[in-house]
Short mmCIF file of C-alpha atoms and ligand atoms in Angstrom, two decimals:
data_model
loop_
_atom_site.label_atom_id
_atom_site.label_comp_id
_atom_site.label_asym_id
_atom_site.label_seq_id
_atom_site.Cartn_x
_atom_site.Cartn_y
_atom_site.Cartn_z
CA MET A 11 98.69 93.67 106.43
CA GLN A 12 98.87 97.29 105.90
CA LEU A 13 101.07 98.26 108.46
CA LEU A 14 104.09 96.05 107.44
CA ILE A 15 103.55 97.58 103.53
CA ASP A 16 103.73 101.34 106.09
CA ILE A 17 106.34 100.14 107.56
CA TYR A 18 108.24 99.07 104.34
CA ASN A 19 107.87 102.10 103.00
CA ILE A 20 109.32 104.19 105.18
CA LEU A 21 112.51 102.02 105.77
CA LEU A 22 112.65 102.28 103.32
CA THR A 23 112.37 106.05 101.87
CA ASN A 24 114.32 106.42 104.97
CA TYR A 25 117.43 103.36 105.21
CA LYS A 26 117.20 103.49 101.17
CA SER A 27 118.56 100.08 99.63
CA GLN A 28 120.64 98.87 101.16
CA GLY A 29 121.76 95.67 98.99
CA TRP A 30 122.11 92.15 100.80
CA TRP A 31 123.73 89.38 100.89
CA PRO A 32 127.22 90.80 100.89
CA VAL A 33 129.17 89.00 98.63
CA THR A 34 133.02 88.44 97.10
CA GLU A 35 133.78 90.17 93.45
CA GLU A 36 135.94 87.69 91.79
CA ASN A 37 139.79 89.74 92.75
CA SER A 38 138.99 90.22 95.68
CA HIS A 39 138.79 88.51 99.30
CA ILE A 40 135.89 90.99 101.32
CA PRO A 41 132.46 90.99 100.75
CA GLN A 42 130.42 93.56 99.47
CA TYR A 43 127.11 95.38 98.98
CA PHE A 44 125.01 95.10 96.21
CA VAL A 45 127.43 92.80 94.02
CA LYS A 46 125.09 90.68 91.89
CA ILE A 47 126.02 87.38 92.06
CA ALA A 48 127.19 85.47 89.39
CA THR A 49 128.70 82.00 90.47
CA GLU A 50 127.84 78.98 92.52
CA LYS A 51 131.14 80.14 94.56
CA GLN A 52 129.79 83.14 95.68
CA ILE A 53 125.75 81.29 96.32
CA LEU A 54 128.08 78.25 98.45
CA GLU A 55 129.81 81.88 100.36
CA ILE A 56 126.43 82.62 100.53
CA ILE A 57 125.49 79.22 102.35
CA PHE A 58 128.26 80.01 104.94
CA GLY A 59 127.53 83.04 105.56
CA SER A 60 124.08 82.22 107.17
CA ILE A 61 125.30 79.43 108.43
CA LEU A 62 128.27 81.40 110.13
CA THR A 63 126.05 84.37 111.31
CA GLN A 64 123.58 82.18 113.35
CA ASN A 65 124.33 84.43 116.81
CA THR A 66 126.89 87.06 116.28
CA SER A 67 127.03 89.98 113.98
CA TRP A 68 127.60 89.92 109.78
CA LYS A 69 130.92 92.39 111.47
CA ASN A 70 132.20 88.48 112.59
CA VAL A 71 131.28 86.79 109.23
CA GLU A 72 132.77 89.40 107.48
CA THR A 73 136.30 88.28 108.77
CA VAL A 74 136.14 85.14 109.18
CA ILE A 75 134.59 85.27 105.05
CA GLU A 76 137.62 87.29 104.52
CA GLN A 77 140.14 84.34 105.91
CA LEU A 78 137.97 81.68 104.31
CA ASN A 79 138.10 83.42 100.99
CA LYS A 80 142.43 84.24 101.01
CA LYS A 81 143.21 80.54 101.90
CA SER A 82 140.66 79.33 99.05
CA LEU A 83 138.04 77.44 101.46
CA ILE A 84 134.75 78.51 99.98
CA ASP A 85 135.79 74.94 97.77
CA ILE A 86 133.40 71.91 99.52
CA ASP A 87 135.12 69.38 99.15
CA LYS A 88 138.77 71.43 100.37
CA ILE A 89 136.00 71.55 103.20
CA LEU A 90 134.76 68.09 103.80
CA LYS A 91 139.15 67.28 103.54
CA MET A 92 140.56 70.47 106.68
CA ASN A 93 139.95 67.91 109.96
CA HIS A 94 137.87 69.70 111.94
CA GLU A 95 140.01 72.12 114.50
CA GLU A 96 142.27 72.43 111.16
CA LEU A 97 138.99 74.56 110.56
CA ALA A 98 137.89 75.20 113.37
CA LYS A 99 140.17 78.07 114.24
CA ILE A 100 139.90 79.70 110.74
CA ILE A 101 136.41 80.57 111.89
CA LYS A 102 137.02 80.95 115.58
CA SER A 103 135.64 84.67 115.59
CA SER A 104 132.34 84.26 114.53
CA GLY A 105 131.64 82.28 118.15
CA TYR A 106 130.41 79.04 117.98
CA TYR A 107 133.24 77.94 115.87
CA ASN A 108 133.08 73.96 117.30
CA GLU A 109 129.32 73.86 115.69
CA LYS A 110 129.62 75.92 113.18
CA THR A 111 132.26 73.94 111.95
CA LYS A 112 130.39 70.68 111.62
CA LYS A 113 127.29 72.65 111.18
CA LEU A 114 130.26 73.53 107.63
CA LYS A 115 131.39 70.32 106.45
CA GLU A 116 127.13 69.08 107.06
CA VAL A 117 125.83 71.38 104.73
CA CYS A 118 129.04 69.85 102.50
CA LYS A 119 129.08 66.74 102.68
CA PHE A 120 125.07 67.88 101.64
CA LEU A 121 126.39 70.32 98.79
CA LYS A 122 128.51 67.19 97.70
CA GLN A 123 125.39 65.56 96.72
CA ASN A 124 122.76 67.54 95.76
CA SER A 125 124.54 70.33 93.81
CA ILE A 126 123.67 74.22 93.59
CA TYR A 127 122.92 73.23 90.44
CA GLU A 128 120.87 70.52 90.73
CA LEU A 129 119.21 72.84 94.04
CA SER A 130 118.62 75.80 91.76
CA ASN A 131 115.72 74.12 89.80
CA TYR A 132 114.25 72.58 92.63
CA ASP A 133 110.46 74.40 93.72
CA MET A 134 110.65 76.30 96.60
CA ASP A 135 109.34 74.00 99.12
CA SER A 136 110.98 71.01 98.13
CA LEU A 137 114.41 72.88 99.21
CA ARG A 138 113.28 73.93 101.90
CA GLN A 139 112.75 70.87 102.68
CA GLU A 140 116.00 68.94 101.27
CA LEU A 141 117.61 72.54 103.83
CA LEU A 142 115.83 71.90 106.88
CA ASN A 143 117.29 67.82 106.37
CA VAL A 144 120.51 69.23 107.14
CA LYS A 145 121.21 68.71 110.43
CA GLY A 146 122.27 71.93 111.67
CA ILE A 147 120.20 74.15 109.58
CA GLY A 148 116.72 75.74 111.26
CA PRO A 149 113.67 77.43 109.62
CA GLU A 150 115.96 81.24 110.35
CA THR A 151 119.57 79.66 107.97
CA ALA A 152 116.73 77.74 105.56
CA ASP A 153 114.94 80.46 104.51
CA SER A 154 118.13 82.38 104.23
CA ILE A 155 119.92 80.77 101.44
CA ILE A 156 116.49 80.08 99.97
CA LEU A 157 116.44 83.95 99.65
CA TYR A 158 119.49 85.14 99.54
CA ALA A 159 121.26 82.04 97.65
CA PHE A 160 118.75 80.89 95.23
CA LYS A 161 116.71 83.99 94.97
CA LYS A 162 113.55 81.88 96.15
CA PRO A 163 110.85 83.91 97.87
CA LYS A 164 111.02 83.03 101.51
CA PHE A 165 110.53 85.71 103.61
CA VAL A 166 113.43 85.13 106.67
CA ILE A 167 112.08 85.13 109.99
CA ASP A 168 115.19 86.83 112.91
CA ALA A 169 115.61 87.55 116.23
CA TYR A 170 115.70 91.56 115.60
CA THR A 171 112.78 91.03 113.01
CA ARG A 172 110.39 89.73 116.20
CA ARG A 173 111.66 92.08 118.41
CA ILE A 174 110.55 94.87 116.12
CA LEU A 175 107.31 93.68 115.40
CA THR A 176 106.34 92.42 119.34
CA ARG A 177 107.19 96.09 120.45
CA ILE A 178 104.88 97.38 118.06
CA GLY A 179 102.38 96.16 118.97
CA ILE A 180 101.42 93.27 116.04
CA ALA A 181 102.92 89.91 117.93
CA ASP A 182 103.39 88.84 120.89
CA LYS A 183 106.29 86.57 122.26
CA LYS A 184 104.55 83.39 121.75
CA SER A 185 104.66 84.04 117.57
CA SER A 186 106.10 81.02 116.20
CA TYR A 187 108.24 81.44 113.47
CA ASP A 188 105.64 80.34 111.05
CA GLU A 189 103.36 82.65 112.29
CA LEU A 190 105.73 85.50 112.04
CA GLN A 191 106.90 84.32 108.10
CA SER A 192 102.93 84.13 107.26
CA MET A 193 102.12 87.61 107.80
CA PHE A 194 104.50 89.05 106.34
CA GLU A 195 104.03 86.68 103.14
CA ASN A 196 99.87 87.92 102.64
CA SER A 197 100.84 90.71 103.83
CA LEU A 198 102.94 91.95 100.96
CA ASP A 199 103.07 91.07 96.87
CA LYS A 200 105.47 87.54 95.98
CA ASP A 201 108.44 88.86 95.56
CA MET A 202 111.85 88.12 96.31
CA ASN A 203 113.70 91.70 95.95
CA ILE A 204 110.92 93.13 97.48
CA TYR A 205 111.36 90.20 101.29
CA ASN A 206 115.20 90.20 100.49
CA GLU A 207 114.75 94.16 101.45
CA TYR A 208 113.38 94.07 103.80
CA HIS A 209 114.19 92.19 105.50
CA ALA A 210 117.88 94.07 105.22
CA LEU A 211 115.61 96.61 107.13
CA ILE A 212 114.47 95.16 109.52
CA VAL A 213 118.35 94.95 110.93
CA GLU A 214 118.60 98.33 110.00
CA HIS A 215 116.40 99.49 111.90
CA ALA A 216 117.40 97.79 115.53
CA LYS A 217 121.17 98.64 114.50
CA ARG A 218 120.08 101.89 114.46
CA TYR A 219 116.76 103.07 116.58
CA CYS A 220 115.13 99.63 118.06
CA ARG A 221 118.27 98.43 119.91
CA LYS A 222 117.91 96.02 123.08
CA LYS A 223 117.84 99.31 124.70
CA PRO A 224 115.74 101.15 122.55
CA LEU A 225 115.33 104.84 120.91
CA CYS A 226 112.02 105.99 120.59
CA GLY A 227 112.49 108.70 121.23
CA THR A 228 113.90 110.04 117.61
CA CYS A 229 112.73 106.50 115.67
CA ILE A 230 111.27 106.47 112.89
CA LEU A 231 108.57 104.08 113.72
CA SER A 232 107.77 105.97 116.61
CA HIS A 233 104.50 107.12 115.72
CA LEU A 234 102.90 103.84 114.89
CA CYS A 235 104.25 101.70 117.60
CA GLU A 236 102.51 100.76 120.91
CA LYS A 237 105.69 100.68 122.50
CA LYS A 238 105.31 97.20 124.66
CA ILE A 239 108.57 97.26 125.79
S1 LIG B 327 109.05 103.22 118.42
FE1 LIG B 327 111.06 102.41 119.78
S2 LIG B 327 110.34 100.00 120.42
FE2 LIG B 327 109.21 100.77 118.55
S3 LIG B 327 110.48 100.52 116.98
FE3 LIG B 327 111.04 102.88 117.24
S4 LIG B 327 112.55 102.03 118.62
FE4 LIG B 327 111.60 100.17 118.14
#
């Protein structure tokens, strides 16, 4: 669909590259943008971040990642050994902390049995299936992990994507996750960098203009949007 390519070009021209996924460099505790992922610890941090960011803003997650870094808890064994209450307390500001504590432990159990190195050699469909089998990981989290942690081309659909596509008029509230994902994947080159950038740009657009109460008057996509609000 040419419209999705046009939207990407407009967003990229206006907002520039977003440098996702923010991750922590060695000798720091705070995740930064535009970091080249080089270590298994950074991959694990993205996996944790994908779970922690469920139903909350990145700002809240950033604080939690900083705490986890300070306590050297971006570590599978340490998370598995910690008791529930202790971990829940540390991740509290990400919201839904009891559920997320269970999910972090589940994903660590999974990663104990399937190393990050092994998983990185899986083909994308097998990796997705494995991730979806982990309790607490749904399609959006699995695809975030595939795209941002394992650098494989899977387009991530989140609430912002659905909101913007519905308002523009190329999706509706009944469109399924898979339908929206196929729409992007069939329209764009199968390129991890484009999928990465596009999703980050959508989030930026939702923050700047296509908010719950949208700022259509000054929106850079206004000329091609049906504004189905
Ligand atoms: S014109 Fe309004 S509804 Fe359409 S994308 Fe922009 S802010 Fe969202």
